[in-house]
Coordinates of C-alpha atoms in Angstrom, one line a residue:
M919 CA 3.3 -31.6 -25.1
L920 CA 4.3 -34.9 -26.5
L921 CA 6.3 -37.6 -24.6
V922 CA 8.3 -39.9 -26.9
C923 CA 10.8 -42.6 -25.9
V924 CA 13.6 -42.6 -28.5
K925 CA 17.2 -43.7 -28.7
P926 CA 19.8 -41.3 -27.3
K927 CA 21.5 -41.0 -30.7
L928 CA 18.2 -39.6 -32.1
I929 CA 18.0 -37.1 -29.2
A930 CA 21.5 -36.0 -30.1
S931 CA 20.5 -35.6 -33.7
V932 CA 17.3 -33.8 -33.1
L933 CA 18.6 -31.6 -30.3
Q934 CA 22.2 -31.3 -31.4
R935 CA 21.9 -27.5 -31.2
E936 CA 19.6 -27.4 -28.2
R937 CA 22.5 -28.0 -25.8
S938 CA 20.8 -26.7 -22.6
I939 CA 17.9 -29.2 -23.0
L940 CA 20.2 -32.0 -24.0
L941 CA 22.4 -31.6 -20.9
K942 CA 19.3 -31.9 -18.7
I943 CA 18.1 -35.1 -20.6
A944 CA 21.5 -36.9 -20.8
P945 CA 21.7 -38.0 -17.2
F946 CA 18.4 -39.7 -17.3
A947 CA 19.1 -41.4 -20.7
S948 CA 21.7 -43.6 -19.1
N949 CA 19.9 -44.4 -15.9
A950 CA 16.5 -45.4 -17.1
G951 CA 17.0 -49.1 -16.5
G952 CA 14.6 -52.0 -17.1
A953 CA 13.2 -53.2 -20.4
G954 CA 13.2 -49.7 -21.7
A955 CA 16.9 -49.1 -21.3
A956 CA 17.6 -49.6 -25.0
D957 CA 15.3 -46.8 -25.9
A958 CA 16.0 -45.1 -22.6
A959 CA 15.7 -41.3 -23.0
V960 CA 12.6 -39.3 -22.6
L961 CA 12.4 -36.4 -25.1
V962 CA 10.0 -33.6 -24.3
L963 CA 8.7 -32.1 -27.5
A964 CA 6.8 -28.8 -27.4
A965 CA 3.6 -29.1 -29.4
G966 CA 2.5 -25.6 -28.4
D967 CA -1.2 -25.1 -28.7
A968 CA -1.9 -28.8 -28.2
V969 CA -1.8 -28.1 -24.4
G970 CA -2.4 -24.4 -24.6
G971 CA 0.8 -23.3 -23.0
D972 CA 4.6 -23.3 -23.2
L973 CA 7.0 -25.9 -21.6
A974 CA 7.2 -23.9 -18.3
A975 CA 3.5 -23.7 -17.9
V976 CA 3.0 -27.4 -18.7
L977 CA 5.7 -28.4 -16.2
R978 CA 4.0 -26.4 -13.5
A979 CA 0.7 -28.2 -14.3
P980 CA 1.6 -31.7 -15.6
R981 CA -2.0 -32.8 -15.6
K982 CA -2.5 -30.9 -18.8
L983 CA -0.8 -33.8 -20.5
D984 CA -3.6 -36.2 -19.7
G985 CA -5.7 -35.3 -22.7
V986 CA -3.0 -35.1 -25.3
P987 CA -3.3 -37.7 -28.1
H988 CA -0.7 -40.4 -28.1
Q989 CA 0.6 -39.4 -24.6
R990 CA 1.5 -43.0 -23.9
P991 CA 5.2 -43.8 -24.7
L992 CA 6.0 -44.9 -28.2
H993 CA 8.8 -47.3 -29.1
R994 CA 10.5 -48.0 -32.4
V995 CA 9.8 -51.6 -33.4
P996 CA 10.8 -53.6 -36.5
H997 CA 8.6 -53.2 -39.6
P998 CA 6.0 -56.0 -39.6
Q999 CA 7.2 -57.2 -43.0
G1000 CA 10.8 -57.2 -41.9
K1001 CA 11.9 -54.4 -44.2
G1002 CA 12.0 -50.6 -44.3
K1003 CA 12.4 -48.3 -41.4
R1004 CA 11.2 -49.1 -38.0
Q1005 CA 7.7 -48.1 -37.1
L1006 CA 6.2 -46.7 -33.9
Q1007 CA 4.2 -48.8 -31.5
E1008 CA 2.6 -47.9 -28.2
S1009 CA 4.0 -49.4 -25.1
R1010 CA 2.5 -52.7 -23.8
Y1011 CA 2.9 -51.7 -20.2
P1012 CA -0.5 -50.9 -18.6
G1013 CA -1.1 -47.2 -18.9
G1014 CA 2.4 -46.8 -20.2
K1015 CA 3.8 -46.1 -16.7
R1016 CA 7.2 -47.8 -16.7
P1017 CA 8.9 -46.0 -19.6
L1018 CA 7.8 -42.7 -18.1
L1019 CA 9.8 -43.3 -14.9
P1020 CA 12.8 -41.2 -16.2
F1021 CA 10.5 -38.3 -16.8
R1022 CA 9.9 -37.6 -13.1
P1023 CA 13.5 -36.5 -12.3
L1024 CA 13.6 -34.7 -15.6
Y1025 CA 10.5 -32.8 -14.8
C1026 CA 11.8 -31.8 -11.3
S1027 CA 15.1 -30.7 -12.8
L1028 CA 13.5 -28.5 -15.4
L1029 CA 11.0 -27.0 -13.0
R1030 CA 13.7 -26.2 -10.5
S1031 CA 16.1 -24.6 -13.0
D1032 CA 13.5 -22.9 -15.1
P1033 CA 13.4 -19.5 -13.4
S1034 CA 17.2 -19.1 -13.5
S1035 CA 17.8 -20.7 -17.0
P1036 CA 16.2 -18.4 -19.6
V1037 CA 17.0 -18.7 -23.3
L1038 CA 19.0 -15.7 -24.3
W1039 CA 19.0 -13.8 -27.6
F1040 CA 22.4 -14.9 -28.8
E1041 CA 21.7 -18.5 -27.7
V1042 CA 19.0 -18.6 -30.3
L1043 CA 21.5 -17.6 -33.0
D1044 CA 23.8 -20.4 -31.7
G1045 CA 21.0 -23.0 -32.1
L1046 CA 20.0 -21.8 -35.6
L1047 CA 23.3 -20.9 -37.2
G1048 CA 26.2 -22.0 -35.0
S1049 CA 28.9 -20.7 -32.7
Y1050 CA 30.2 -18.0 -35.0
W1051 CA 26.8 -16.3 -35.1
K1052 CA 26.5 -16.7 -31.4
A1053 CA 29.8 -14.9 -30.9
V1054 CA 28.7 -12.0 -33.2
G1055 CA 25.3 -11.8 -31.5
L1056 CA 26.9 -12.0 -28.0
A1057 CA 29.2 -9.1 -28.8
F1058 CA 26.6 -6.8 -30.2
N1059 CA 23.8 -7.7 -27.8
C1060 CA 25.9 -7.3 -24.6
T1061 CA 27.5 -4.1 -25.8
F1062 CA 24.0 -2.7 -26.7
L1063 CA 22.5 -3.7 -23.3
L1064 CA 25.6 -2.3 -21.5
F1065 CA 25.1 1.1 -23.1
G1066 CA 21.4 0.9 -22.9
S1067 CA 21.8 0.6 -19.1
V1068 CA 24.2 3.6 -19.2
I1069 CA 21.6 5.6 -21.0
Q1070 CA 19.0 4.8 -18.3
L1071 CA 21.3 5.8 -15.6
I1072 CA 22.2 9.1 -17.3
A1073 CA 18.5 9.8 -17.9
C1074 CA 17.8 9.3 -14.1
A1075 CA 20.3 12.0 -13.2
S1076 CA 19.1 14.3 -16.0
N1077 CA 15.5 14.0 -14.9
I1078 CA 15.9 14.3 -11.1
Y1079 CA 17.9 17.5 -11.6
Y1080 CA 14.8 19.3 -12.7
I1081 CA 13.1 18.5 -9.3
N1082 CA 16.2 19.3 -7.1
D1083 CA 18.9 21.3 -8.7
R1084 CA 20.8 21.8 -5.5
L1085 CA 22.9 18.8 -6.6
D1086 CA 24.6 18.6 -10.0
K1087 CA 23.9 15.8 -12.4
R1088 CA 27.1 14.0 -11.7
T1089 CA 26.3 13.7 -8.0
W1090 CA 22.8 12.5 -8.9
T1091 CA 24.5 9.8 -11.1
Y1092 CA 26.4 8.6 -8.1
I1093 CA 23.2 8.3 -6.1
F1094 CA 21.1 6.6 -8.8
G1095 CA 24.0 4.3 -9.7
A1096 CA 23.8 2.9 -6.1
C1097 CA 20.0 2.7 -6.4
C1098 CA 20.1 0.8 -9.7
A1099 CA 22.7 -1.6 -8.3
T1100 CA 19.9 -3.1 -6.2
T1101 CA 18.6 -4.8 -9.4
V1102 CA 21.3 -7.5 -8.7
F1103 CA 18.8 -9.0 -6.2
I1104 CA 16.0 -9.5 -8.9
P1105 CA 16.3 -13.1 -10.1
S1106 CA 14.8 -13.0 -13.6
F1107 CA 12.4 -11.4 -16.0
H1108 CA 9.5 -13.1 -14.3
N1109 CA 9.9 -10.8 -11.4
Y1110 CA 9.4 -7.7 -13.7
R1111 CA 6.0 -8.7 -14.9
I1112 CA 3.9 -6.5 -12.6
W1113 CA 6.5 -3.7 -12.7
S1114 CA 6.5 -3.6 -16.5
F1115 CA 2.7 -3.3 -16.4
L1116 CA 3.0 -0.4 -13.9
G1117 CA 5.7 1.1 -16.1
L1118 CA 3.2 1.3 -18.9
G1119 CA 1.0 3.5 -16.9
M1120 CA 4.0 5.7 -15.9
T1121 CA 5.1 6.3 -19.5
T1122 CA 1.5 6.9 -20.5
Y1123 CA 1.1 9.7 -18.0
T1124 CA 4.5 11.2 -18.8
A1125 CA 3.9 11.2 -22.6
W1126 CA 0.5 12.8 -22.3
Y1127 CA 1.7 15.3 -19.7
L1128 CA 4.4 16.5 -22.2
A1129 CA 1.8 16.8 -25.0
I1130 CA -0.8 18.6 -22.9
A1131 CA 1.7 20.8 -21.1
A1132 CA 3.3 21.9 -24.4
I1133 CA -0.1 22.8 -25.9
V1134 CA -1.1 24.7 -22.8
H1135 CA 2.2 26.5 -22.7
G1136 CA 1.9 27.6 -26.3
Q1137 CA 4.6 28.5 -28.7
A1138 CA 7.6 30.2 -27.2
D1139 CA 8.5 33.7 -28.2
G1140 CA 10.4 33.8 -31.5
V1141 CA 10.1 30.0 -32.0
T1142 CA 11.5 28.7 -35.2
H1143 CA 11.0 25.3 -36.9
S1144 CA 13.8 25.0 -39.4
S1145 CA 14.5 21.8 -41.2
P1146 CA 17.9 20.1 -40.7
T1147 CA 20.5 22.5 -42.1
K1148 CA 23.3 20.0 -42.1
L1149 CA 23.6 16.3 -42.9
V1150 CA 24.9 15.7 -39.4
L1151 CA 21.6 16.9 -37.9
Y1152 CA 19.5 14.9 -40.4
F1153 CA 21.1 11.6 -39.9
T1154 CA 21.4 12.1 -36.1
G1155 CA 17.6 12.4 -36.1
A1156 CA 17.3 9.3 -38.2
T1157 CA 19.4 7.2 -35.8
N1158 CA 17.2 8.5 -32.9
I1159 CA 14.2 7.1 -34.7
L1160 CA 16.0 3.7 -35.1
Y1161 CA 16.7 3.7 -31.3
T1162 CA 13.2 4.8 -30.3
F1163 CA 11.4 2.1 -32.3
G1164 CA 14.1 -0.5 -32.2
G1165 CA 13.2 -1.7 -28.7
H1166 CA 15.7 -3.0 -26.2
A1167 CA 16.7 -6.3 -27.9
V1168 CA 15.4 -8.4 -25.1
T1169 CA 12.5 -9.9 -27.1
V1170 CA 13.6 -13.5 -26.5
E1171 CA 13.9 -12.9 -22.8
I1172 CA 10.5 -11.2 -22.6
M1173 CA 9.0 -14.3 -24.4
H1174 CA 10.6 -16.5 -21.7
A1175 CA 8.8 -14.5 -19.1
M1176 CA 5.4 -14.9 -20.7
W1177 CA 3.1 -17.8 -19.8
K1178 CA 1.9 -18.0 -23.4
P1179 CA 4.9 -16.9 -25.6
Q1180 CA 3.1 -18.1 -28.7
K1181 CA 1.0 -14.9 -28.5
F1182 CA 4.1 -12.7 -28.3
K1183 CA 4.1 -11.5 -31.9
Y1184 CA 0.5 -10.2 -31.6
I1185 CA 1.2 -8.5 -28.3
Y1186 CA 4.4 -7.0 -29.7
L1187 CA 2.5 -5.5 -32.6
L1188 CA -0.1 -4.0 -30.4
A1189 CA 2.6 -2.7 -28.1
T1190 CA 4.4 -1.0 -31.0
L1191 CA 1.1 0.6 -32.1
Y1192 CA 0.6 1.8 -28.6
V1193 CA 4.1 3.3 -28.5
F1194 CA 3.2 5.4 -31.5
T1195 CA 0.3 6.9 -29.6
L1196 CA 2.7 7.9 -26.8
T1197 CA 5.8 9.2 -28.8
L1198 CA 4.3 10.9 -31.8
P1199 CA 1.7 13.3 -30.1
S1200 CA 4.2 14.3 -27.4
A1201 CA 7.1 14.8 -29.8
A1202 CA 4.9 16.8 -32.2
A1203 CA 3.4 19.0 -29.4
V1204 CA 6.8 19.8 -27.8
Y1205 CA 8.4 20.6 -31.1
W1206 CA 5.5 22.8 -32.0
A1207 CA 5.9 24.7 -28.8
F1208 CA 9.7 25.1 -28.6
G1209 CA 11.0 24.3 -32.1
D1210 CA 14.8 24.6 -32.5
E1211 CA 15.4 25.1 -28.8
L1212 CA 15.3 21.3 -28.5
L1213 CA 18.6 21.1 -30.4
N1214 CA 20.3 22.5 -27.3
H1215 CA 18.0 20.9 -24.7
S1216 CA 18.1 17.1 -24.9
N1217 CA 15.6 16.8 -22.0
A1218 CA 12.2 18.3 -22.7
F1219 CA 11.5 18.7 -19.0
S1220 CA 14.1 21.5 -19.0
L1221 CA 11.8 23.7 -21.2
L1222 CA 8.5 23.2 -19.4
P1223 CA 7.7 25.3 -16.3
K1224 CA 8.1 23.7 -12.9
S1225 CA 4.8 22.4 -11.5
R1226 CA 3.4 19.5 -9.5
W1227 CA 2.3 17.9 -12.7
R1228 CA 5.9 18.0 -14.1
D1229 CA 7.3 16.7 -10.8
A1230 CA 4.9 13.8 -10.9
A1231 CA 5.9 13.0 -14.5
V1232 CA 9.6 13.2 -13.5
I1233 CA 9.1 10.8 -10.5
L1234 CA 7.2 8.3 -12.6
M1235 CA 9.9 8.4 -15.3
L1236 CA 12.5 7.7 -12.6
I1237 CA 10.7 4.6 -11.5
H1238 CA 10.2 3.5 -15.1
Q1239 CA 13.9 4.1 -15.9
F1240 CA 14.8 2.0 -12.8
I1241 CA 12.7 -0.9 -14.3
T1242 CA 14.2 -0.4 -17.7
F1243 CA 17.7 -0.5 -16.2
G1244 CA 16.9 -3.9 -14.7
F1245 CA 15.4 -5.1 -18.0
A1246 CA 18.7 -4.2 -19.8
C1247 CA 21.0 -5.5 -17.1
T1248 CA 19.3 -8.8 -16.4
P1249 CA 20.6 -10.5 -19.6
L1250 CA 24.1 -9.2 -18.8
Y1251 CA 23.8 -10.7 -15.3
F1252 CA 22.9 -14.1 -16.8
V1253 CA 25.9 -14.0 -19.2
W1254 CA 28.3 -13.0 -16.5
E1255 CA 27.0 -15.7 -14.1
K1256 CA 27.5 -18.3 -16.8
V1257 CA 31.0 -17.0 -17.5
I1258 CA 32.1 -17.4 -13.9
G1259 CA 30.1 -20.5 -13.2
M1260 CA 27.6 -19.0 -10.8
H1261 CA 24.4 -19.3 -12.8
D1262 CA 23.1 -22.4 -11.1
T1263 CA 23.8 -21.2 -7.6
K1264 CA 20.7 -21.4 -5.5
S1265 CA 21.6 -18.6 -3.1
M1266 CA 20.3 -15.3 -4.5
C1267 CA 22.6 -13.3 -2.2
V1268 CA 25.6 -15.1 -3.6
R1269 CA 24.4 -14.4 -7.1
A1270 CA 23.8 -10.8 -6.3
V1271 CA 27.4 -10.4 -5.1
A1272 CA 28.6 -12.1 -8.3
R1273 CA 26.5 -9.7 -10.4
L1274 CA 28.0 -6.5 -8.9
P1275 CA 31.0 -6.4 -11.4
V1276 CA 28.4 -5.8 -14.2
V1277 CA 27.0 -2.7 -12.5
V1278 CA 30.4 -1.0 -11.8
P1279 CA 31.4 -0.4 -15.5
I1280 CA 27.9 0.9 -16.3
W1281 CA 28.1 3.3 -13.4
F1282 CA 31.6 4.5 -14.5
L1283 CA 30.6 5.0 -18.2
A1284 CA 27.6 7.0 -17.1
I1285 CA 29.9 9.4 -15.2
I1286 CA 32.4 9.6 -18.1
F1287 CA 29.9 10.3 -20.9
P1288 CA 26.9 12.1 -19.4
F1289 CA 25.7 13.3 -22.8
F1290 CA 22.0 12.5 -22.6
G1291 CA 20.8 12.6 -26.3
P1292 CA 24.0 12.3 -28.3
I1293 CA 24.8 8.9 -26.7
N1294 CA 21.3 7.7 -27.7
S1295 CA 22.1 8.5 -31.3
A1296 CA 25.4 6.8 -31.2
V1297 CA 24.0 3.6 -29.6
G1298 CA 21.1 3.6 -32.2
A1299 CA 23.4 3.9 -35.2
L1300 CA 26.2 1.5 -34.1
L1301 CA 24.5 -1.1 -32.0
V1302 CA 20.7 -1.0 -32.4
S1303 CA 21.1 -1.2 -36.2
F1304 CA 22.8 -4.6 -36.0
T1305 CA 21.2 -6.0 -32.8
V1306 CA 17.6 -5.2 -33.7
Y1307 CA 17.5 -5.0 -37.5
I1308 CA 20.5 -6.4 -39.5
I1309 CA 21.4 -9.5 -37.5
P1310 CA 17.8 -10.9 -37.1
A1311 CA 16.9 -10.2 -40.7
V1312 CA 20.1 -11.9 -42.0
A1313 CA 19.6 -14.8 -39.6
H1314 CA 16.0 -15.2 -40.8
I1315 CA 17.2 -15.5 -44.4
L1316 CA 19.9 -18.0 -43.7
T1317 CA 17.8 -20.1 -41.4
Y1318 CA 14.9 -20.6 -43.9
R1319 CA 16.8 -20.3 -47.2
T1320 CA 16.2 -23.9 -48.1
P1321 CA 12.8 -25.7 -48.6
A1322 CA 13.8 -28.4 -46.1
A1323 CA 14.1 -25.8 -43.4
R1324 CA 10.6 -24.6 -44.0
Q1325 CA 8.8 -27.7 -42.8
V1326 CA 5.2 -27.7 -41.6
H1327 CA 4.7 -26.6 -38.0
P1328 CA 4.2 -29.7 -35.7
C1329 CA 1.0 -28.3 -34.3
S1330 CA -0.7 -28.5 -37.7
V1331 CA -0.5 -32.3 -37.9
S1332 CA -1.7 -35.1 -35.8
A1333 CA 0.6 -36.2 -32.9
R1334 CA 1.3 -39.7 -34.4
H1335 CA 2.0 -38.3 -37.9
F1336 CA 4.4 -35.8 -36.4
V1337 CA 6.2 -38.5 -34.3
E1338 CA 6.6 -40.8 -37.3
H1339 CA 8.1 -38.0 -39.3
L1340 CA 10.4 -37.1 -36.5
V1341 CA 11.7 -40.7 -36.1
N1342 CA 12.2 -41.2 -39.8
S1343 CA 13.6 -37.7 -40.4
P1344 CA 15.5 -36.3 -37.3
T1345 CA 15.8 -32.9 -39.0
Y1346 CA 12.0 -32.6 -39.2
L1347 CA 11.7 -30.3 -36.2
Q1348 CA 14.8 -28.3 -36.3
N1349 CA 13.5 -25.3 -38.2
A1350 CA 9.7 -25.8 -38.0
A1351 CA 8.7 -22.4 -39.3
E1352 CA 5.5 -20.4 -39.5
K1353 CA 4.3 -19.4 -43.0
P1354 CA 4.8 -15.8 -44.2
P1355 CA 1.9 -13.5 -43.4
Y1356 CA -1.1 -13.3 -45.8
F1357 CA 0.1 -10.0 -47.3
L1358 CA 3.4 -11.5 -48.4
P1359 CA 2.6 -14.2 -51.1
S1360 CA 5.7 -16.2 -50.7
W1361 CA 9.0 -16.8 -48.9
T1362 CA 10.8 -14.9 -51.7
A1363 CA 8.7 -11.8 -50.9
M1364 CA 9.6 -12.2 -47.2
F1365 CA 13.3 -12.5 -48.1
I1366 CA 13.1 -9.3 -50.2
V1367 CA 11.7 -7.4 -47.3
D1368 CA 14.5 -8.8 -45.1
A1369 CA 17.1 -7.8 -47.6
F1370 CA 15.6 -4.3 -47.9
I1371 CA 15.8 -3.8 -44.1
V1372 CA 19.4 -5.0 -44.1
G1373 CA 20.4 -2.7 -46.9
W1374 CA 18.6 0.4 -45.8
V1375 CA 19.7 0.1 -42.1
L1376 CA 23.3 -0.7 -43.1
V1377 CA 23.7 2.3 -45.4
V1378 CA 21.4 4.9 -43.7
G1379 CA 21.5 3.7 -40.1
F1380 CA 24.9 2.3 -39.5
G1381 CA 26.9 4.1 -42.3
L1382 CA 25.6 7.7 -42.5
G1383 CA 23.9 7.6 -39.1
G1384 CA 27.1 6.3 -37.5
W1385 CA 29.1 9.1 -39.1
A1386 CA 26.6 11.7 -38.0
S1387 CA 26.1 10.5 -34.4
M1388 CA 29.8 10.0 -33.7
T1389 CA 30.6 13.5 -35.2
N1390 CA 28.0 15.0 -32.8
F1391 CA 29.3 12.9 -29.9
V1392 CA 32.9 14.1 -30.4
R1393 CA 31.6 17.7 -30.5
Q1394 CA 29.9 17.2 -27.1
V1395 CA 33.2 15.8 -25.7
D1396 CA 35.1 18.8 -27.1
T1397 CA 32.5 21.3 -25.7
F1398 CA 31.8 19.8 -22.2
G1399 CA 34.7 17.4 -21.7
L1400 CA 34.7 14.0 -20.1
F1401 CA 33.3 13.7 -16.6
A1402 CA 31.1 16.8 -17.2
K1403 CA 29.8 17.9 -13.9
C1404 CA 26.4 19.2 -15.1
Y1405 CA 25.7 18.5 -18.8
Q1406 CA 23.4 21.2 -20.4
C1407 CA 22.6 22.8 -17.0
P1408 CA 21.7 26.5 -17.0
K1409 CA 24.6 28.8 -16.8
P1410 CA 25.1 30.3 -13.3
L1411 CA 24.5 34.0 -13.1
P1412 CA 27.7 36.0 -12.4
S1413 CA 28.1 37.2 -8.8
P1414 CA 27.4 40.9 -8.3
A1415 CA 30.7 41.4 -6.6
A1416 CA 32.6 39.9 -9.5
G1417 CA 31.4 42.5 -11.9
P1418 CA 29.9 42.1 -15.4
S1419 CA 33.1 40.9 -16.9
A1420 CA 33.2 37.7 -14.8
Q1421 CA 33.0 34.5 -16.9
P1422 CA 30.7 31.7 -15.6
S1423 CA 32.4 28.4 -15.1
R1424 CA 32.0 25.8 -17.7
H1425 CA 30.5 22.5 -16.7

């Protein structure tokens, strides 16, 4: 961390797009008083690894600042020869105490508001590319998270049915909708840290149960493994892959919950590789055992024999889906709180009541469209394609398209050298970028990769995949209808008194 006293106009220039930080700094810029009033604002600059932690971690342990070079306040003073730009000079106050007085209320304000003021995905777009990109990102991100929450609620009802089928799936949706509504009492992503770790163990057990159970079961009688016979089936599968490996579009929020977010990219890579070990073996084993039956059974639990091992896997998945529901809903809660002006409210009970209108439409949509499987494909094609792939890749190209935007990272230079560049060139820090990885020789190669991702996902994922997934979705509506009572449930056997000609009711 680096503490620098600069003029308010310079703060406005350097942080013109970092509005959330600027609003916190502004009150203290006008009330600093004393001899330092002319250069009265305290600007907190993240120098990352210089203190071994992010802003939140440093604020919680301010003594980490003690060993940082040039911690003492720096003022702009006239050039010794009376010409050129003003230079930096350390404060003459003993220990540099007086100019740091404004930092105390700033520190308290940031520390107090940190848990309830995370940086959201679309706010990053606003900071980099402006309000129009923020609006586009907000629309896609919120819609995706909305339907992602719907999918988790549908999955809860679909899974629990295979433990207790005395209630239909729609009734289970009512019950789990009420259970998932309790996530309104969870303040932020920080509170999901231990639960996400436990969820990792839950999904690991479930994935390997599916793989082992399918192998032990062996191939079903007359099993067939035909390739996609129609384009609709091929591109529906492609969009499922996009959804599976696209994540949940809450990467920025997850970084905010980390104590060392600078390690996120390495952890995310390892997490992706670990996901491969869960999804690929289980999917291959279940498909080997049941083949084309999976086309009419969106939930693999329905094909495996009932046992204590299966019940344990279902229960663990229910807990995991509850956690995932909270992950997807929390950014929606934050957005809604900011819209109605309740985000800074200290009472969690008041905020919980304010969040309830977010849960109600999710609950309602899960009851209208209980099509577990087809809705995953539709969301993957129409929303994941833009939220996870297209928009970030295009934003990366536009942000770093000019050499000026690809300045050296502040951590790679000395503190004083960095501050001198900042004062003489206010745009120095705006887009401080990391260099491309070693296997991409230049920024041009990086942009080519971005362009390929945009083109492929736009044509195959959004275009053809969107057509296929929506065609499949409409067929499900025509077959089962809206508000389906029990989607893909086994047909009830005809009553003996009704005779063999009796037709089972359609759900």
